[in-house]
Short mmCIF file of C-alpha atoms in Angstrom, two decimals:
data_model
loop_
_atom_site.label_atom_id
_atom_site.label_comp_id
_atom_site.label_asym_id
_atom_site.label_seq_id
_atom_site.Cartn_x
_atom_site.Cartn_y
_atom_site.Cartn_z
CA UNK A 1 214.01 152.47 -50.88
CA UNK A 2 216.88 152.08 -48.68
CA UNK A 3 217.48 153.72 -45.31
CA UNK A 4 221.58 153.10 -44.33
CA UNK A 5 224.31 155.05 -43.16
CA UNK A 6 226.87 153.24 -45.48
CA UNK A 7 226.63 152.70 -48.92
CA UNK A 8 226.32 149.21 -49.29
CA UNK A 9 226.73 147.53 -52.95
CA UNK A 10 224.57 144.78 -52.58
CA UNK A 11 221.86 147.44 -51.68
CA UNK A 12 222.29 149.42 -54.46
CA UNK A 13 222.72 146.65 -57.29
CA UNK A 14 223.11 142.57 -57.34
CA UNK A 15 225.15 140.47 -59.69
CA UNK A 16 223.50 137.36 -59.58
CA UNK A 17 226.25 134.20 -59.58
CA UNK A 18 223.13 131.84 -60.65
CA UNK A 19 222.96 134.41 -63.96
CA UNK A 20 225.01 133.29 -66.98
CA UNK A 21 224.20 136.90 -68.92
CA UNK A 22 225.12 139.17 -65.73
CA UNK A 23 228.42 136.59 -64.88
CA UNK A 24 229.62 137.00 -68.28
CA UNK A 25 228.90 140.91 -68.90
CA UNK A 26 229.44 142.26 -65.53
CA UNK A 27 226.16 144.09 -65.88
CA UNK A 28 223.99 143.49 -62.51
CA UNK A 29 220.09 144.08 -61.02
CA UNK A 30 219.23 147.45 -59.63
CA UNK A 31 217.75 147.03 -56.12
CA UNK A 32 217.34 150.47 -54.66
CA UNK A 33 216.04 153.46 -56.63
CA UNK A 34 215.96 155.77 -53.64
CA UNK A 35 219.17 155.46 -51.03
CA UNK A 36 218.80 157.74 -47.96
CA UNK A 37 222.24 157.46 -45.77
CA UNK A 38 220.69 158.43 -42.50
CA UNK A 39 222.38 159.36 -39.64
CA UNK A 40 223.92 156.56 -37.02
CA UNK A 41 221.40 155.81 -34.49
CA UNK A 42 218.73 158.27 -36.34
CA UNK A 43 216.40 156.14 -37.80
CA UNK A 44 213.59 156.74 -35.29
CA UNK A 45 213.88 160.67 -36.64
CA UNK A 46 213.77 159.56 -39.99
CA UNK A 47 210.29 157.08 -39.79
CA UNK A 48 208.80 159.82 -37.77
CA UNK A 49 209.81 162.48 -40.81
CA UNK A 50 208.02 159.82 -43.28
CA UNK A 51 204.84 159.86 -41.17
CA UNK A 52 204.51 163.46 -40.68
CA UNK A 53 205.20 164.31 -44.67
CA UNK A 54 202.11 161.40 -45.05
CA UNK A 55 199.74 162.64 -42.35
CA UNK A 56 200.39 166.36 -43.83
CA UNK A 57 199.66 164.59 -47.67
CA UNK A 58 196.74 163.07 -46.38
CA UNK A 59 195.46 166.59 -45.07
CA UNK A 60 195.87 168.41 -48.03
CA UNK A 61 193.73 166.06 -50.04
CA UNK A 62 190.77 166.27 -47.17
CA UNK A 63 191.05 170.30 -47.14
CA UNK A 64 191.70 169.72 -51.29
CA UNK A 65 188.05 167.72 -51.13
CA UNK A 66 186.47 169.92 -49.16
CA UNK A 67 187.35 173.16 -51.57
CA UNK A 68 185.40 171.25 -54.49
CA UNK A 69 188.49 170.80 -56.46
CA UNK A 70 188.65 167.20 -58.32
CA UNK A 71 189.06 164.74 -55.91
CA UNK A 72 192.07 163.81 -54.48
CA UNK A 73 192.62 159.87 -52.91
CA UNK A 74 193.44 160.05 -48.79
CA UNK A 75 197.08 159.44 -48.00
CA UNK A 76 195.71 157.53 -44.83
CA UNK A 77 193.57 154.11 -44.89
CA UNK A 78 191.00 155.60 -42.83
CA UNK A 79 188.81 152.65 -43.50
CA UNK A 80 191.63 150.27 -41.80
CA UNK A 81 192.06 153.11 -38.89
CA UNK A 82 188.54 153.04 -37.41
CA UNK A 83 188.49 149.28 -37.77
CA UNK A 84 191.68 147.70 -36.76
CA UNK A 85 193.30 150.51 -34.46
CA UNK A 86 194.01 152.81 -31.31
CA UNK A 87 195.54 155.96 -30.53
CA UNK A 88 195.99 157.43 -33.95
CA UNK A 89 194.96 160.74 -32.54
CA UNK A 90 197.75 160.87 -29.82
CA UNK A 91 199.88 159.71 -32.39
CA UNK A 92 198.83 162.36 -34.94
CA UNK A 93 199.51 165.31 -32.27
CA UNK A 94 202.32 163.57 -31.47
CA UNK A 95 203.29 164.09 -34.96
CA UNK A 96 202.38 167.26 -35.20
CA UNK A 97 204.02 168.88 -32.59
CA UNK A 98 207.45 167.11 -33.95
CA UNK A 99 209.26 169.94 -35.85
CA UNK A 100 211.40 169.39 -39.18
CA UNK A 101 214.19 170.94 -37.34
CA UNK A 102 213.91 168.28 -35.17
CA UNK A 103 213.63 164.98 -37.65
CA UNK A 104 216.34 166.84 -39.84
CA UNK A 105 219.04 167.13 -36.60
CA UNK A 106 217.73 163.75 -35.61
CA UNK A 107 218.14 161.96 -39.09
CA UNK A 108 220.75 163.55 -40.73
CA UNK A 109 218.25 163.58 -43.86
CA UNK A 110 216.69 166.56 -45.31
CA UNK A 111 213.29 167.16 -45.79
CA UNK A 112 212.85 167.35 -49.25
CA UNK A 113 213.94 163.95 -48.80
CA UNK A 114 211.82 162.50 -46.30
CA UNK A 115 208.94 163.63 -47.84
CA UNK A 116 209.91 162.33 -51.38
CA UNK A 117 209.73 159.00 -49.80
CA UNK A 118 206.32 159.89 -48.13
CA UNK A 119 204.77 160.43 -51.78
CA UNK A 120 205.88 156.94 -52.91
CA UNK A 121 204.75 155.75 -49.95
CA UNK A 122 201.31 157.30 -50.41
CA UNK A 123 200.85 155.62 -54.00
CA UNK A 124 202.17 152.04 -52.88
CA UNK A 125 199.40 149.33 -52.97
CA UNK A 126 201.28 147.54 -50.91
CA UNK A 127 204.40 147.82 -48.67
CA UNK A 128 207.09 145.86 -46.65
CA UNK A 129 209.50 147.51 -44.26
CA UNK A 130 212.45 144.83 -43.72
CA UNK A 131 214.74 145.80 -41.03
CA UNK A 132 217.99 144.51 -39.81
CA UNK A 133 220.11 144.48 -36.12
CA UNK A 134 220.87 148.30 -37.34
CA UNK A 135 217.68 149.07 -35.89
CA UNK A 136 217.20 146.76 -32.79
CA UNK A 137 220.75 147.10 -31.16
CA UNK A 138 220.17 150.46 -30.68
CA UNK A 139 218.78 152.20 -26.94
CA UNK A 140 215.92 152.85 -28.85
CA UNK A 141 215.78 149.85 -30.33
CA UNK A 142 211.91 148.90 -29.53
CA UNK A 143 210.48 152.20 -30.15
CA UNK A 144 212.22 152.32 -33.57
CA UNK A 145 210.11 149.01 -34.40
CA UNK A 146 207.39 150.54 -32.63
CA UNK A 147 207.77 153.59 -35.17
CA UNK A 148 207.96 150.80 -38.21
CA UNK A 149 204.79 149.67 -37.22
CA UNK A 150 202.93 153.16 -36.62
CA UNK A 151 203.94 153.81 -40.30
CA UNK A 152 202.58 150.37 -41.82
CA UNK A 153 199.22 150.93 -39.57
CA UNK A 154 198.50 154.44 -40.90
CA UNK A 155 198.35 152.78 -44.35
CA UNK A 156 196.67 149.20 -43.94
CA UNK A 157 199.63 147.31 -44.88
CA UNK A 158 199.30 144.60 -42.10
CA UNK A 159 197.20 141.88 -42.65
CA UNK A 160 197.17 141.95 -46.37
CA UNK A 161 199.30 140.62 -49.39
CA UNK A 162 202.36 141.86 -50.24
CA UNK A 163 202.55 144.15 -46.96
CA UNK A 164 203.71 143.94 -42.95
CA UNK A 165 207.10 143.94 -40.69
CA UNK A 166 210.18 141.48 -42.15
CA UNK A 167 212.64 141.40 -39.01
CA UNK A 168 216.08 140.38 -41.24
CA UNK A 169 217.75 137.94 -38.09
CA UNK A 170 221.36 138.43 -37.37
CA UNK A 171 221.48 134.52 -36.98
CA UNK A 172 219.79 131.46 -38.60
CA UNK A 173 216.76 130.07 -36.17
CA UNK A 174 216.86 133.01 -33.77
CA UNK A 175 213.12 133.33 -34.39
CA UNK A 176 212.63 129.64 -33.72
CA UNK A 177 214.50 129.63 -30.45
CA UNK A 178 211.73 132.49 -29.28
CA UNK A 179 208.79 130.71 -30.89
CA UNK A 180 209.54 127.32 -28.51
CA UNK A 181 210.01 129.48 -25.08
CA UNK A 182 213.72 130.40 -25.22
CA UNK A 183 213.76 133.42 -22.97
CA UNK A 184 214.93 135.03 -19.81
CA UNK A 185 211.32 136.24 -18.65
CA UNK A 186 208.91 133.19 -19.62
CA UNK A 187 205.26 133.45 -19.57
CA UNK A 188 203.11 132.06 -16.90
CA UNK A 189 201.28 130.11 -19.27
CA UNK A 190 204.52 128.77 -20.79
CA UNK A 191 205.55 127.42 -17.64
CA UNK A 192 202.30 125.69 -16.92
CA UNK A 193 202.21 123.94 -19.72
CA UNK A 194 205.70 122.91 -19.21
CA UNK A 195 204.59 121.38 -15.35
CA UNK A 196 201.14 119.80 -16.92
CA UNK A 197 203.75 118.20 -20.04
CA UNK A 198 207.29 117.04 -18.04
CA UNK A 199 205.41 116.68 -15.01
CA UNK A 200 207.97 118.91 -12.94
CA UNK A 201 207.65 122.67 -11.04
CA UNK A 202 209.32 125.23 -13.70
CA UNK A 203 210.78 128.31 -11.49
CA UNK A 204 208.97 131.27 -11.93
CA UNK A 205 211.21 133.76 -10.96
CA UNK A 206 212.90 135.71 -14.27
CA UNK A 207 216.38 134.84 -15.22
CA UNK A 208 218.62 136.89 -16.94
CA UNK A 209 218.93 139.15 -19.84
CA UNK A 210 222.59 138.96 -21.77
CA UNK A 211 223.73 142.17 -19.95
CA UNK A 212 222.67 141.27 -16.31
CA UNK A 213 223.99 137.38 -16.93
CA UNK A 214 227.34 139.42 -17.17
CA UNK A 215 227.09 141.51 -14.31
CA UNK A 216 225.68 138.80 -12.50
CA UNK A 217 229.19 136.66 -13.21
CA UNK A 218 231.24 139.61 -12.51
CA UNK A 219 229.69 140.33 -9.56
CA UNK A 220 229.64 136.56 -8.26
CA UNK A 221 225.73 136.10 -8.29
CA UNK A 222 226.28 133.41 -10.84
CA UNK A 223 228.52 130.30 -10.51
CA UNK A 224 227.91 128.63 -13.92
CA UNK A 225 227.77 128.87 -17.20
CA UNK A 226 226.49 126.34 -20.47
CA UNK A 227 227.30 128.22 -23.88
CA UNK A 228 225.46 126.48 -26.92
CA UNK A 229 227.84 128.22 -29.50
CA UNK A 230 228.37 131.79 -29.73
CA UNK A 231 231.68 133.98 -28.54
CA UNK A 232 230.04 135.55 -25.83
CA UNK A 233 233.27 137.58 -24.38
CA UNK A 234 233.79 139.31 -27.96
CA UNK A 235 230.38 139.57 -29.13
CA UNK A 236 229.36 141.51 -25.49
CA UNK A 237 228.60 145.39 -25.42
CA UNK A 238 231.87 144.98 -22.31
CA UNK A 239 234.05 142.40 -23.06
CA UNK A 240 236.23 143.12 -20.23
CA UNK A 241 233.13 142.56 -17.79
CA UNK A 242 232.57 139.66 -19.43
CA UNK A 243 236.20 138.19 -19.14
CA UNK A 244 236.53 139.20 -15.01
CA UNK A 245 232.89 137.15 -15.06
CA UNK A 246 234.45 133.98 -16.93
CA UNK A 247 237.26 134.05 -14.57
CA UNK A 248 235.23 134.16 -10.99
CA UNK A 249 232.73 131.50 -12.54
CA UNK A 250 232.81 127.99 -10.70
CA UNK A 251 231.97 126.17 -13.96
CA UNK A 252 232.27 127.22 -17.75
CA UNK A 253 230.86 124.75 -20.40
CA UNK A 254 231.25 125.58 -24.10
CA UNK A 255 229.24 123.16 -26.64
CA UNK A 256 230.50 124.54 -30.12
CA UNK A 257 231.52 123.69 -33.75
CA UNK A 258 234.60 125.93 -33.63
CA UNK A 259 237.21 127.35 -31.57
CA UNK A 260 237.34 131.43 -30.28
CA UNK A 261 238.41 133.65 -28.23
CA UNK A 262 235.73 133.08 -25.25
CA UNK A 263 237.13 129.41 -24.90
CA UNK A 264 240.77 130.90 -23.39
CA UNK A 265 238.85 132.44 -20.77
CA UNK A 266 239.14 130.15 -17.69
CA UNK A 267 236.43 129.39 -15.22
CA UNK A 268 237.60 127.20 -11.98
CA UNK A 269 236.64 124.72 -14.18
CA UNK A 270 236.24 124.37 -18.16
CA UNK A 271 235.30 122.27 -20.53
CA UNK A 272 234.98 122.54 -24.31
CA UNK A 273 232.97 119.88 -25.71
CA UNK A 274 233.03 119.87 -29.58
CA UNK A 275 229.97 119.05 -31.23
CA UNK A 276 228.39 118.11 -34.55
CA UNK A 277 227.37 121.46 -37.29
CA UNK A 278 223.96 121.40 -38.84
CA UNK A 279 225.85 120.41 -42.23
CA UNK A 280 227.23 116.57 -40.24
CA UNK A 281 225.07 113.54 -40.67
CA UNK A 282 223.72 113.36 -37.19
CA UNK A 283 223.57 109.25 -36.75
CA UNK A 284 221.64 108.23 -33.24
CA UNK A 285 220.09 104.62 -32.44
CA UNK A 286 216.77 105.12 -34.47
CA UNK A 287 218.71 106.44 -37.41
CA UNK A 288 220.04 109.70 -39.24
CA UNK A 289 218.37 112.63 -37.40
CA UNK A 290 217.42 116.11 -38.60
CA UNK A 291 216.63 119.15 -36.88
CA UNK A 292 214.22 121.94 -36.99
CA UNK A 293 214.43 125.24 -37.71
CA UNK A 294 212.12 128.77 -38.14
CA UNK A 295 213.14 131.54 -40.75
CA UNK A 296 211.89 135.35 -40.26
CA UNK A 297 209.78 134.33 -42.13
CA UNK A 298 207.78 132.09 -39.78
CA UNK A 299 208.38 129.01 -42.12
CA UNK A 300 209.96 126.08 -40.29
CA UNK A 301 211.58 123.58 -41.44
CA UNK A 302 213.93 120.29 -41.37
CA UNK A 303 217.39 120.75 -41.99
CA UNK A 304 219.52 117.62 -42.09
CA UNK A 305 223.63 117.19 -42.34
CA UNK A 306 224.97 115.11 -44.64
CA UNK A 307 228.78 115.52 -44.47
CA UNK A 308 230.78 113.01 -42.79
CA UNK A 309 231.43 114.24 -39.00
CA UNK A 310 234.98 114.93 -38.26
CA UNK A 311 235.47 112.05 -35.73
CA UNK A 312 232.94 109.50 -34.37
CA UNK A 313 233.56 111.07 -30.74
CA UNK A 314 231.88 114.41 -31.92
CA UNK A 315 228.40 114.36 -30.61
CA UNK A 316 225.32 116.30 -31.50
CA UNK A 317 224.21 118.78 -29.41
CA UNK A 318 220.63 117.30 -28.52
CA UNK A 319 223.42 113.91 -27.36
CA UNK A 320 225.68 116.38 -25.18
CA UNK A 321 222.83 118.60 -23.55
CA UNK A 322 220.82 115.00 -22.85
CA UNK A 323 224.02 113.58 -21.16
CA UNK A 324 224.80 116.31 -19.06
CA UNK A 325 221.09 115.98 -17.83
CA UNK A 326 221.19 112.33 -17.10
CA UNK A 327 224.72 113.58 -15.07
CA UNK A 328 223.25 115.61 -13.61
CA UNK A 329 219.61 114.55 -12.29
CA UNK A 330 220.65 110.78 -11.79
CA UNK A 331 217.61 109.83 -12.71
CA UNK A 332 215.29 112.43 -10.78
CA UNK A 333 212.00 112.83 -13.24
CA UNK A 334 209.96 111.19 -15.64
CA UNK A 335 211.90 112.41 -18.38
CA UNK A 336 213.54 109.74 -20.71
CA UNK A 337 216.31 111.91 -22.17
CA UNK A 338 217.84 108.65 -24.06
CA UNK A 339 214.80 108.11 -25.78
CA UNK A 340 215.10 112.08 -27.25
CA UNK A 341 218.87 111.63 -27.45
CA UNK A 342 217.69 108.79 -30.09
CA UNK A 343 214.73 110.22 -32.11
CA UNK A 344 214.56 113.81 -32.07
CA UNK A 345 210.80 113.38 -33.30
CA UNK A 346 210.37 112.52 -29.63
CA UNK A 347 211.46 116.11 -28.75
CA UNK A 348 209.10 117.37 -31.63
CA UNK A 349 206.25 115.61 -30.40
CA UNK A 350 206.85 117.48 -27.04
CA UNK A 351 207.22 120.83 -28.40
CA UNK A 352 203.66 119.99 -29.70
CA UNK A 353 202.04 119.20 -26.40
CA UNK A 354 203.36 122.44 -25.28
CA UNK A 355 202.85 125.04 -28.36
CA UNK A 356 199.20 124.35 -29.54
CA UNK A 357 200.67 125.97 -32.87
CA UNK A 358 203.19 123.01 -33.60
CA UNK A 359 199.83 120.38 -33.99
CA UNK A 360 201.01 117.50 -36.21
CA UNK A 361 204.67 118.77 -36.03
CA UNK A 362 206.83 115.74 -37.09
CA UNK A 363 204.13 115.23 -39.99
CA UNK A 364 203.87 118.67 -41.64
CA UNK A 365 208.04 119.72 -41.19
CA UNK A 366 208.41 116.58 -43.84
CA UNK A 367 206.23 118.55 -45.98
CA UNK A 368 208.26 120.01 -48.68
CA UNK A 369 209.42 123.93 -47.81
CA UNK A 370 207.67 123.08 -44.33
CA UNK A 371 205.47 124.92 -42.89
CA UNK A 372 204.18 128.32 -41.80
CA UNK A 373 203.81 129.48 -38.51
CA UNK A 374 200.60 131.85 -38.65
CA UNK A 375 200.90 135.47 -36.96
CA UNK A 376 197.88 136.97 -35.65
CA UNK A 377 198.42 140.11 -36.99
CA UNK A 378 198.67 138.72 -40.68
CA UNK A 379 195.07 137.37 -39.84
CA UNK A 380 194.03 141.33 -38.45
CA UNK A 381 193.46 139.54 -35.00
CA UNK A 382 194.69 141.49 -32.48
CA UNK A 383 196.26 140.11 -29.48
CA UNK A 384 196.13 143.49 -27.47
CA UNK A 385 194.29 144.56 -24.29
CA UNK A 386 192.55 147.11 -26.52
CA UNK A 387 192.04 143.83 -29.03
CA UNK A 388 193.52 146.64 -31.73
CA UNK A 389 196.49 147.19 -32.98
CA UNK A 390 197.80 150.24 -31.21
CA UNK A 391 199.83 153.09 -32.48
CA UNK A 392 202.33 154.09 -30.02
CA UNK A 393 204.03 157.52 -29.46
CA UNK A 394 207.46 157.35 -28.51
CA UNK A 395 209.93 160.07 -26.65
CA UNK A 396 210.03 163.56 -28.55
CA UNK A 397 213.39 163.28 -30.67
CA UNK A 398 214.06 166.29 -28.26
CA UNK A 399 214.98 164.24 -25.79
CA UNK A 400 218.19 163.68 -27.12
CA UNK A 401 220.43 167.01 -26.34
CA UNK A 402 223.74 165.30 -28.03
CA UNK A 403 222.10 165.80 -31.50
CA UNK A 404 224.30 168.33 -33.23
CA UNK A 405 226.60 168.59 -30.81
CA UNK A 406 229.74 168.41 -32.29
CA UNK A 407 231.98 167.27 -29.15
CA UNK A 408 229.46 163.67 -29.29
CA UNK A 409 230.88 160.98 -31.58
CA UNK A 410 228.66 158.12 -32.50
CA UNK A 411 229.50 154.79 -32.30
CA UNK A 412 228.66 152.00 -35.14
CA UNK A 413 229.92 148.36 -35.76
CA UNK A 414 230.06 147.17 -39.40
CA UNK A 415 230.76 143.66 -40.77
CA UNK A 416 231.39 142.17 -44.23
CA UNK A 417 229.53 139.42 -46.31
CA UNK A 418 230.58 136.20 -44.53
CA UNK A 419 232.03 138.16 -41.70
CA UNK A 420 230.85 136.73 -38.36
CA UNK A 421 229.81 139.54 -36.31
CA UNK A 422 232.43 138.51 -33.10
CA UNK A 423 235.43 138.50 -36.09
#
């Protein structure tokens, strides 16, 4: 079942390159038998829709029970409910008191519809919900994964085979950046283990979000900049914020594969500093090194380059981040950055001491396909102040008073197989 406001091909059907029978016949693979095309920025109406259509199938069968007919199977895993969770019956009223008026206006989707996917829903043994950036880079982007997760709960499909959450990453090791502390507002726990490890006082004070790193360059709060990759200028919600912030900056440093758009954008002072793709052999003093990497699917992995580099004066990244340190500190702290600059297992075996979950690191990324990072919530344990997982309501789809208005135009971005999203 597919949920999209644009018809996509590759959602509806897939011709296979790697098969010699659908490359020869132009036949291909049906992938979707049900495509919904919901409305832009709608998809919150549209789960809520699904879980109203189930909560009504499951009471049907109770009051169908109750009137001696022949038994009828609950919709809900009540079971699962009473065990493993919080707040259904908030969320049920909340449910409840959402009208179909409502989740049609809001979705776009009729529903006959929605509830057509409810009853395939209701005879699934086991489900997975993959979403893509169509649902996070939205205002509501957390309560529409909050409403993903409501609907898996009310069935049992966390925590067992075949079921859960797939978050489909708009780029390759976003996941694994997270997973090893990458973030504006770090944990305190993070940061202590980064003191006990390095031996050095982390800040504690939050940094900044993508948004408020802008403002904070346009509005002269920030005087530098270090871009690993990325065309920040295009890719931004504002990229004329974001080119008035380049331009007031004291220092811009981009380290990056390719040339864009963001690089013309002058800081008081700029450097570009090419560096090595994950496809270059990446040659340092104890030998050809390979990096690490975490899929959505929580498996990481080694990936190592084996092209020849374009020039033997393009450095890895890990060898241009470690100089600008040593620049930098001048030898302030007890870190040996030449010693990580040559053997990135050193780095590994850091990451280790930090992340309990990383134990044996160098050892078990050699294993082939790598390794998987466990989630709690596959193992039912939840990490929650109610130690349950916790269905949460989210704003009546009320709230919104430009649905149906027909003066309001929607905005959506689109992009193309092999289209980078800043082309």
């Amino acid at each position: 079942i597919v949920f999209n406001p644009l018809k996509e091909r590759s959602l509806e059907r897939f011709e296979s390159p790697q098969s010699v029978v659908e490359m020869a016949t132009g036949n291909s693979t049906p992938i979707a038998s049900t495509y919904l095309q919901v409305k832009v920025g709608g998809d919150a109406a549209a789960i809520k829709g699904i879980a109203k259509a189930l909560v009504a199938l499951d009471d049907a069968a109770r009051s169908s029970n109750e009137a001696g007919a022949a038994a009828a199977a609950p919709t809900l895993d009540h079971d699962f409910i009473a065990e493993h969770t919080a707040g259904i019956e908030a969320y049920i009223a909340d449910l409840r008191e959402t009208t179909w008026e409502a989740i049609e206006r809001g979705s776009g989707l009729s529903r006959t519809d929605l509830e057509g996917v409810a009853q395939i829903y209701a005879v699934s043994k086991a489900t997975i919900v993959c979403y893509g950036m169509g649902i996070t880079q939205q205002r509501t982007g957390t309560s529409n994964v909050q409403q993903i997760a409501n609907l898996l709960l009310l069935r049992g499909n966390m925590g067992r085979p075949g079921a859960g959450i797939c978050p489909l990453r708009g780029h390759s090791n976003v996941q694994g950046d997270r997973t090893v502390g990458i973030t504006e507002r770090p944990k305190p726990a993070f940061l202590d283990r980064m003191r006990d490890v390095f031996g050095f006082e982390p800040p504690r004070k939050d940094g900044h979000s993508v948004v408020e790193s802008i403002a904070a360059m346009r509005d002269g709060k920030a005087k530098a900049i270090v871009c690993l990759g990325g065309n920040l200028a295009i890719a931004s919600s504002d990229p004329q914020a974001c080119a008035e912030g380049f331009r007031n900056m004291d220092l811009a440093v981009h380290i990056t594969t390719k040339l864009n758009r963001t690089h013309l954008l002058m800081a008081k002072a700029t450097y570009v500093l090419p560096c090595l793709g994950r496809t270059e052999l990446d040659e340092q003093a104890d030998g050809p090194q390979s990096v690490t990497v975490e899929d959505s699917m929580s498996m990481v992995h080694a990936s190592r380059g084996f092209l020849r580099p374009p020039g033997e004066n393009v450095k890895s990244e890990i060898w241009i981040v470690g100089q600008i340190a040593k620049a930098t500190l001048k030898g302030k702290g007890a870190i040996d950055w030449d010693a990580f600059i040559g053997n990135y297992d050193l780095i590994r075996d850091k990451i280790e001491a930090v992340f309990p979950d990383f134990a044996d690191y160098n050892r078990r990324v050699r294993e082939p396909g790598g390794f998987h990072l466990t989630n709690s919530a596959a193992l039912r344990v939840w990490n929650t102040d109610t130690k349950k997982a916790n269905f949460l309501c989210t704003p009546t789809l009320e709230d919104d008073s430009t649905n149906g208005d027909p003066n309001v135009l929607r905005l959506t971005t689109l992009r193309a197989h092999d289209q980078y999203n800043t082309t």
